[in-house]
Amino acid sequence: MEKVVIIGTGCAGLTAALYTARANLNPLVLTGVMPGGLLTTTSIVENFPGFPEGIDGYELMTRMQKQAERFGARIKFATVEAVEVSKRPFTLTVDGDPIQAETIIIASGAGHRHLGLESEDQLEKKGVTYCATCDGALPMFRNQPLVVVGGGDSACEEATYLTRFASTVYLVHRRDTLRASKIMAERTLAHPRIKPVWDSVVTEVLDVKQDKVTGVRLKNLKTNAESVLDCAGVFVAIGHLPNTQLFKGVIDMDENGYIIPKEGSITNVPGIFVAGDCSDHVYRQAITAAGMGCAAAIDVERYLAALNQ
Ligand code: NAP
């Protein structure tokens, strides 16, 4: 019987692991399919306090894991397939095996939002990607024009990173101002190899027949004009979707799937807590996720202490 099972090893999950481990709760931490979470796909993280020169996202997550393990957190590379919460203890099915837990912290994060085009799905991994840090250096993208879709911090970060490899980076955004923070937006627009394409959406990724990306079909939302922009890759950076499908109908969530806690990290099911991007569509920063992980760990500790009184 586990005292606490933490689902997810992003900033929220690993901070919860650190705190519950230091509280002698011997946490079991399940990685899911992306150990370290989305931050491992970022290059330099410049806004996590304590690293004045910035720190590589992968390294930051590796350090967080080591720190949690130092106090006894057990990290298991495994995926949760089902969770039964109607009976106590809770039962999680993890890679086919049952695990019983007194408490659960959901820190399952969020995945990349897709454009929702058939051609996008058909050309995924054949030039369509959701991660410049992971795929940008591939030979097929070198010295080629590339398209980044989106106007937020992620899109700016992807576009800037891709200037290392691309001949030109076209930043296709559906409005004429970026949503990104001022510093990121200014840095991006000042880059000589990044060209913004305003008020435009991708309506098709070309060319499914050739089984590789050769361009995108664009529609200008102000003029309705259609055009084709040649490129060798499409990097989609239009936000995220919470990884909460497992808990649909059981844990309260909004219409987009973000978990809505009752108070702090406490969900509508006593003994189940939440932290990080799977419940936060407002701040979504590494440091806020870490803070939420800390809060969830403290809530778990208090809940278990009250149960055992
Ligand atoms: P975001 O801020 O939600 O931005 C998503 C962008 O995609 C928006 O510009 C949005 O357009 C556009 N978009 C959404 N759906 C679209 C669609 N179907 N078709 C075309 N465009 C679409 O997401 P994010 O950039 O991933 O950032 C998420 C959070 O992480 C933010 O809080 C951000 O500050 C943070 N973040 C921080 C850093 C950093 O500080 N280093 C790096 C990355 C992310 P509209 O603007 O018109 O809505």
Coordinates of C-alpha atoms and ligand atoms in Angstrom, one line a residue:
M1 CA 0.0 0.0 0.0
E2 CA 1.4 3.4 -1.0
K3 CA 0.9 6.4 1.2
V4 CA 1.1 8.7 -1.9
V5 CA 1.3 8.1 -5.6
I6 CA 2.3 11.1 -7.7
I7 CA 1.3 11.0 -11.4
G8 CA 3.8 13.0 -13.4
T9 CA 7.4 14.1 -13.2
G10 CA 7.3 17.6 -14.5
C11 CA 8.0 20.5 -12.1
A12 CA 4.8 19.9 -10.2
G13 CA 5.3 16.2 -9.8
L14 CA 9.0 16.3 -8.8
T15 CA 8.5 19.1 -6.3
A16 CA 5.6 17.2 -4.7
A17 CA 8.0 14.2 -4.7
L18 CA 10.7 16.2 -3.0
Y19 CA 8.3 17.5 -0.3
T20 CA 6.5 14.2 0.4
A21 CA 9.8 12.4 0.5
R22 CA 11.2 14.8 3.1
A23 CA 8.0 14.2 5.0
N24 CA 8.8 10.5 5.1
L25 CA 5.9 9.5 3.0
N26 CA 8.1 7.4 0.7
P27 CA 6.3 8.6 -2.5
L28 CA 6.0 6.5 -5.6
V29 CA 6.3 8.8 -8.7
L30 CA 5.1 7.6 -12.1
T31 CA 6.7 9.3 -15.0
G32 CA 4.1 8.7 -17.8
V33 CA 5.4 8.8 -21.4
M34 CA 7.4 11.9 -21.0
P35 CA 9.7 11.7 -18.0
G36 CA 10.6 15.2 -16.9
G37 CA 7.6 16.7 -18.6
L38 CA 7.4 19.3 -21.3
L39 CA 10.2 21.4 -19.9
T40 CA 12.7 18.7 -21.0
T41 CA 11.9 19.9 -24.6
T42 CA 12.8 23.5 -23.9
S43 CA 16.3 24.8 -24.5
I44 CA 17.3 27.5 -22.0
V45 CA 15.0 28.3 -19.1
E46 CA 15.8 31.9 -18.2
N47 CA 13.1 32.5 -15.6
F48 CA 13.5 29.8 -13.0
P49 CA 14.9 31.7 -10.0
G50 CA 18.3 30.6 -8.8
F51 CA 19.9 30.2 -12.3
P52 CA 21.1 33.7 -13.3
E53 CA 22.7 32.4 -16.5
G54 CA 19.6 30.3 -17.3
I55 CA 19.6 26.5 -17.3
D56 CA 18.8 23.9 -19.9
G57 CA 15.3 22.5 -19.4
Y58 CA 16.5 18.9 -19.5
E59 CA 19.2 19.6 -16.9
L60 CA 16.8 21.4 -14.6
M61 CA 14.4 18.4 -14.6
T62 CA 17.3 15.9 -14.1
R63 CA 18.4 17.9 -11.1
M64 CA 14.9 18.0 -9.6
Q65 CA 14.6 14.3 -10.0
K66 CA 18.0 13.7 -8.3
Q67 CA 17.0 16.0 -5.4
A68 CA 13.7 14.1 -4.9
E69 CA 15.5 10.8 -5.1
R70 CA 18.1 11.9 -2.5
F71 CA 15.3 12.0 0.1
G72 CA 13.8 8.6 -1.0
A73 CA 11.3 9.3 -3.8
R74 CA 10.9 6.3 -6.0
I75 CA 10.7 7.2 -9.7
K76 CA 9.1 4.5 -11.9
F77 CA 9.0 4.7 -15.6
A78 CA 5.4 3.7 -16.1
T79 CA 2.1 4.9 -17.4
V80 CA -1.2 4.9 -15.5
E81 CA -4.0 3.2 -17.5
A82 CA -6.9 3.5 -15.1
V83 CA -7.8 4.8 -11.7
E84 CA -10.5 3.5 -9.4
V85 CA -11.5 6.1 -6.9
S86 CA -14.9 4.9 -5.7
K87 CA -13.3 2.6 -3.1
R88 CA -10.5 3.3 -0.6
P89 CA -7.7 2.7 -0.9
F90 CA -7.6 4.0 -4.5
T91 CA -6.5 1.5 -7.1
L92 CA -4.3 2.6 -10.0
T93 CA -3.7 0.3 -13.0
V94 CA -0.1 0.9 -14.0
D95 CA 1.2 -1.0 -17.0
G96 CA -1.3 -3.7 -16.3
D97 CA -0.5 -4.1 -12.6
P98 CA -2.7 -2.8 -9.7
I99 CA -1.2 -0.3 -7.2
Q100 CA -3.1 0.7 -4.1
A101 CA -2.7 4.2 -2.7
E102 CA -4.1 6.2 0.2
T103 CA -3.6 9.4 -1.6
I104 CA -2.9 10.5 -5.2
I105 CA -1.4 13.8 -6.5
I106 CA -2.3 14.4 -10.1
A107 CA 0.5 16.3 -11.8
S108 CA 0.1 14.9 -15.3
G109 CA 0.7 18.2 -17.0
A110 CA -0.4 19.1 -20.5
G111 CA 0.4 18.1 -24.1
H112 CA 0.7 20.0 -27.3
R113 CA -2.4 21.4 -28.9
H114 CA -2.8 20.4 -32.6
L115 CA -4.1 22.5 -35.4
G116 CA -6.7 19.8 -36.1
L117 CA -6.0 19.4 -39.8
E118 CA -6.0 16.0 -41.5
S119 CA -2.8 16.9 -43.4
E120 CA -1.2 17.8 -40.1
D121 CA -1.8 14.3 -38.7
Q122 CA -0.7 12.6 -41.9
L123 CA 2.6 14.5 -42.0
E124 CA 3.4 14.3 -38.3
K125 CA 7.1 13.3 -38.0
K126 CA 7.5 13.8 -41.7
G127 CA 8.0 17.5 -41.3
V128 CA 5.2 18.4 -38.9
T129 CA 6.5 18.6 -35.3
Y130 CA 5.6 20.1 -32.0
C131 CA 9.1 20.5 -30.6
A132 CA 11.9 22.5 -32.1
T133 CA 14.4 21.5 -29.5
C134 CA 13.7 17.8 -30.2
D135 CA 13.6 18.0 -34.0
G136 CA 15.0 21.3 -35.2
A137 CA 18.5 19.9 -35.8
L138 CA 17.3 17.1 -38.2
P139 CA 19.0 17.2 -41.6
M140 CA 15.7 17.7 -43.4
F141 CA 15.3 21.1 -41.7
R142 CA 18.8 22.5 -42.3
N143 CA 19.2 25.6 -44.4
Q144 CA 15.5 25.4 -45.3
P145 CA 12.6 27.7 -44.8
L146 CA 10.6 26.6 -41.8
V147 CA 7.2 27.7 -40.5
V148 CA 6.3 28.2 -36.8
V149 CA 2.6 28.5 -36.0
G150 CA 1.5 30.5 -33.0
G151 CA 2.0 33.8 -31.3
G152 CA 2.8 33.0 -27.7
D153 CA 6.0 32.5 -25.8
S154 CA 6.3 28.9 -27.1
A155 CA 6.1 30.0 -30.7
C156 CA 8.7 32.8 -30.1
E157 CA 11.0 30.4 -28.4
E158 CA 10.6 27.8 -31.2
A159 CA 11.2 30.4 -33.9
T160 CA 14.3 31.8 -32.2
Y161 CA 15.7 28.4 -31.7
L162 CA 15.1 27.4 -35.3
T163 CA 17.1 30.3 -36.6
R164 CA 20.2 28.2 -35.8
F165 CA 19.3 25.8 -38.6
A166 CA 16.7 27.4 -41.0
S167 CA 17.4 29.7 -43.9
T168 CA 14.2 31.7 -42.9
V169 CA 11.7 31.1 -40.1
Y170 CA 8.2 32.3 -40.9
L171 CA 6.1 32.9 -37.8
V172 CA 2.5 32.5 -38.8
H173 CA 0.1 34.1 -36.3
R174 CA -3.7 34.5 -36.6
R175 CA -3.6 38.1 -35.3
D176 CA -1.3 41.0 -35.9
T177 CA 0.2 41.2 -32.4
L178 CA 2.0 38.5 -30.4
R179 CA 0.6 37.1 -27.2
A180 CA 4.1 36.4 -26.0
S181 CA 5.7 38.4 -23.1
K182 CA 7.2 41.7 -24.2
I183 CA 10.8 40.6 -23.9
M184 CA 10.3 37.4 -26.0
A185 CA 8.2 39.2 -28.6
E186 CA 10.7 42.0 -29.1
R187 CA 13.6 39.6 -29.3
T188 CA 11.8 37.5 -31.9
L189 CA 10.6 40.3 -34.1
A190 CA 14.1 41.9 -34.1
H191 CA 15.7 38.7 -35.4
P192 CA 16.8 39.2 -39.0
R193 CA 15.9 35.6 -40.0
I194 CA 12.4 35.6 -38.5
K195 CA 9.6 36.9 -40.7
P196 CA 6.2 37.3 -39.2
V197 CA 3.1 36.4 -41.3
W198 CA 0.2 38.2 -39.6
D199 CA -3.5 37.6 -39.5
S200 CA -3.0 34.2 -41.1
V201 CA -3.9 30.5 -40.4
V202 CA -2.6 27.3 -41.9
T203 CA -5.5 25.6 -43.7
E204 CA -3.5 22.7 -45.1
V205 CA 0.0 21.3 -44.8
L206 CA 1.5 20.3 -48.1
D207 CA 2.1 17.8 -49.5
V208 CA 0.5 14.6 -48.4
K209 CA 0.9 13.0 -51.8
Q210 CA 4.7 13.4 -51.6
D211 CA 4.6 12.1 -48.0
K212 CA 6.7 15.1 -46.8
V213 CA 6.3 18.7 -45.9
T214 CA 6.8 21.0 -48.9
G215 CA 4.8 24.0 -47.8
V216 CA 1.6 25.3 -46.1
R217 CA -1.6 26.7 -47.6
L218 CA -2.4 29.9 -45.7
K219 CA -5.5 32.0 -45.4
N220 CA -5.4 35.6 -44.5
L221 CA -8.2 36.2 -42.0
K222 CA -8.6 39.9 -42.8
T223 CA -8.7 39.6 -46.6
N224 CA -9.7 35.9 -47.0
A225 CA -6.8 35.7 -49.6
E226 CA -5.2 32.2 -49.9
S227 CA -1.6 31.6 -50.6
V228 CA 1.1 28.9 -50.5
L229 CA 4.3 29.3 -48.5
D230 CA 7.1 26.9 -49.3
C231 CA 8.8 25.3 -46.3
A232 CA 10.4 22.0 -45.3
G233 CA 8.9 21.9 -41.8
V234 CA 6.0 23.1 -39.7
F235 CA 6.5 23.6 -36.0
V236 CA 3.1 23.9 -34.3
A237 CA 3.3 25.9 -31.0
I238 CA -0.3 27.0 -30.3
G239 CA -0.6 26.0 -26.7
H240 CA -1.5 22.9 -24.7
L241 CA -4.2 20.5 -23.6
P242 CA -4.3 19.1 -20.1
N243 CA -3.5 15.4 -19.7
T244 CA -6.6 14.6 -17.6
Q245 CA -8.7 12.2 -19.7
L246 CA -8.2 9.4 -17.1
F247 CA -10.2 11.5 -14.5
K248 CA -13.0 12.6 -16.8
G249 CA -16.4 12.3 -15.0
V250 CA -14.7 11.6 -11.6
I251 CA -12.7 14.7 -10.8
D252 CA -14.2 18.1 -11.4
M253 CA -12.8 19.8 -14.5
D254 CA -13.7 22.7 -16.8
E255 CA -14.9 22.2 -20.4
N256 CA -11.2 22.2 -21.6
G257 CA -10.3 19.4 -19.2
Y258 CA -8.4 21.6 -16.7
I259 CA -9.0 20.2 -13.2
I260 CA -10.8 22.6 -10.9
P261 CA -9.6 22.1 -7.3
K262 CA -12.1 22.8 -4.4
E263 CA -9.5 24.7 -2.4
G264 CA -5.7 24.8 -2.8
S265 CA -4.7 21.5 -4.3
I266 CA -7.7 19.6 -2.9
T267 CA -10.1 18.1 -5.5
N268 CA -13.7 17.0 -5.1
V269 CA -12.5 13.5 -4.2
P270 CA -11.0 13.5 -0.7
G271 CA -7.5 12.0 -0.9
I272 CA -6.9 13.2 -4.5
F273 CA -4.9 16.3 -5.0
V274 CA -3.8 18.2 -8.1
A275 CA -0.8 20.4 -9.1
G276 CA 0.7 22.0 -12.1
D277 CA -0.4 22.6 -15.7
C278 CA -3.2 20.0 -15.6
S279 CA -5.1 22.4 -13.4
D280 CA -3.6 25.8 -14.5
H281 CA -4.5 27.5 -17.7
V282 CA -3.6 30.9 -16.3
Y283 CA 0.1 31.0 -15.2
R284 CA 1.6 27.8 -16.6
Q285 CA 5.2 28.6 -15.6
A286 CA 7.8 26.1 -14.3
I287 CA 8.0 28.0 -11.0
T288 CA 4.2 28.2 -10.5
A289 CA 4.0 24.4 -11.2
A290 CA 6.7 23.8 -8.7
G291 CA 4.9 25.9 -6.1
M292 CA 1.7 24.0 -6.8
G293 CA 3.5 20.7 -6.3
C294 CA 4.8 21.9 -3.0
A295 CA 1.3 22.9 -1.9
A296 CA -0.1 19.5 -2.9
A297 CA 2.6 17.7 -0.9
I298 CA 1.7 19.8 2.2
D299 CA -2.0 19.1 1.7
V300 CA -1.3 15.4 1.4
E301 CA 0.8 15.4 4.6
R302 CA -2.0 17.2 6.5
Y303 CA -4.7 14.9 5.1
L304 CA -2.8 11.7 6.1
A305 CA -2.0 13.2 9.5
A306 CA -5.7 13.9 10.1
L307 CA -6.7 10.4 9.0
N308 CA -4.2 8.7 11.3
Q309 CA -5.0 10.7 14.4
Ligands
NAP1 P1 -0.3 30.4 -25.3 O1 0.3 31.5 -24.5 O2 -1.7 29.9 -25.0 O3 -0.3 30.9 -26.8 C1 -0.8 30.1 -27.8 C2 -0.7 30.9 -29.1 O4 -1.3 30.0 -30.2 C3 -1.5 32.1 -29.1 O5 -0.8 33.1 -29.8 C4 -2.8 31.8 -29.9 O6 -3.3 32.8 -30.6 C5 -2.3 30.7 -30.9 N1 -3.4 29.7 -31.2 C6 -4.1 29.0 -30.3 N2 -4.9 28.1 -30.9 C7 -4.7 28.3 -32.3 C8 -5.2 27.7 -33.4 N3 -6.1 26.8 -33.4 N4 -4.7 28.2 -34.6 C9 -3.7 29.1 -34.7 N5 -3.2 29.7 -33.6 C10 -3.7 29.3 -32.4 O7 0.7 29.1 -25.3 P2 2.2 29.0 -25.2 O8 2.9 29.9 -26.1 O9 2.5 27.5 -25.3 O10 2.5 29.4 -23.7 C11 1.9 28.7 -22.6 C12 2.4 29.3 -21.3 O11 3.7 28.9 -21.1 C13 2.3 30.8 -21.2 O12 2.0 31.2 -19.9 C14 3.8 31.2 -21.5 O13 4.1 32.4 -20.9 C15 4.5 30.0 -20.9 N6 5.8 29.9 -21.6 C16 6.9 30.6 -21.1 C17 8.1 30.5 -21.7 C18 9.2 31.3 -21.2 O14 9.0 32.2 -20.4 N7 10.5 30.9 -21.5 C19 8.3 29.7 -22.9 C20 7.2 29.0 -23.3 C21 6.0 29.1 -22.7 P3 -4.0 34.1 -29.9 O15 -2.8 34.9 -29.4 O16 -4.8 34.8 -31.0 O17 -4.9 33.5 -28.8

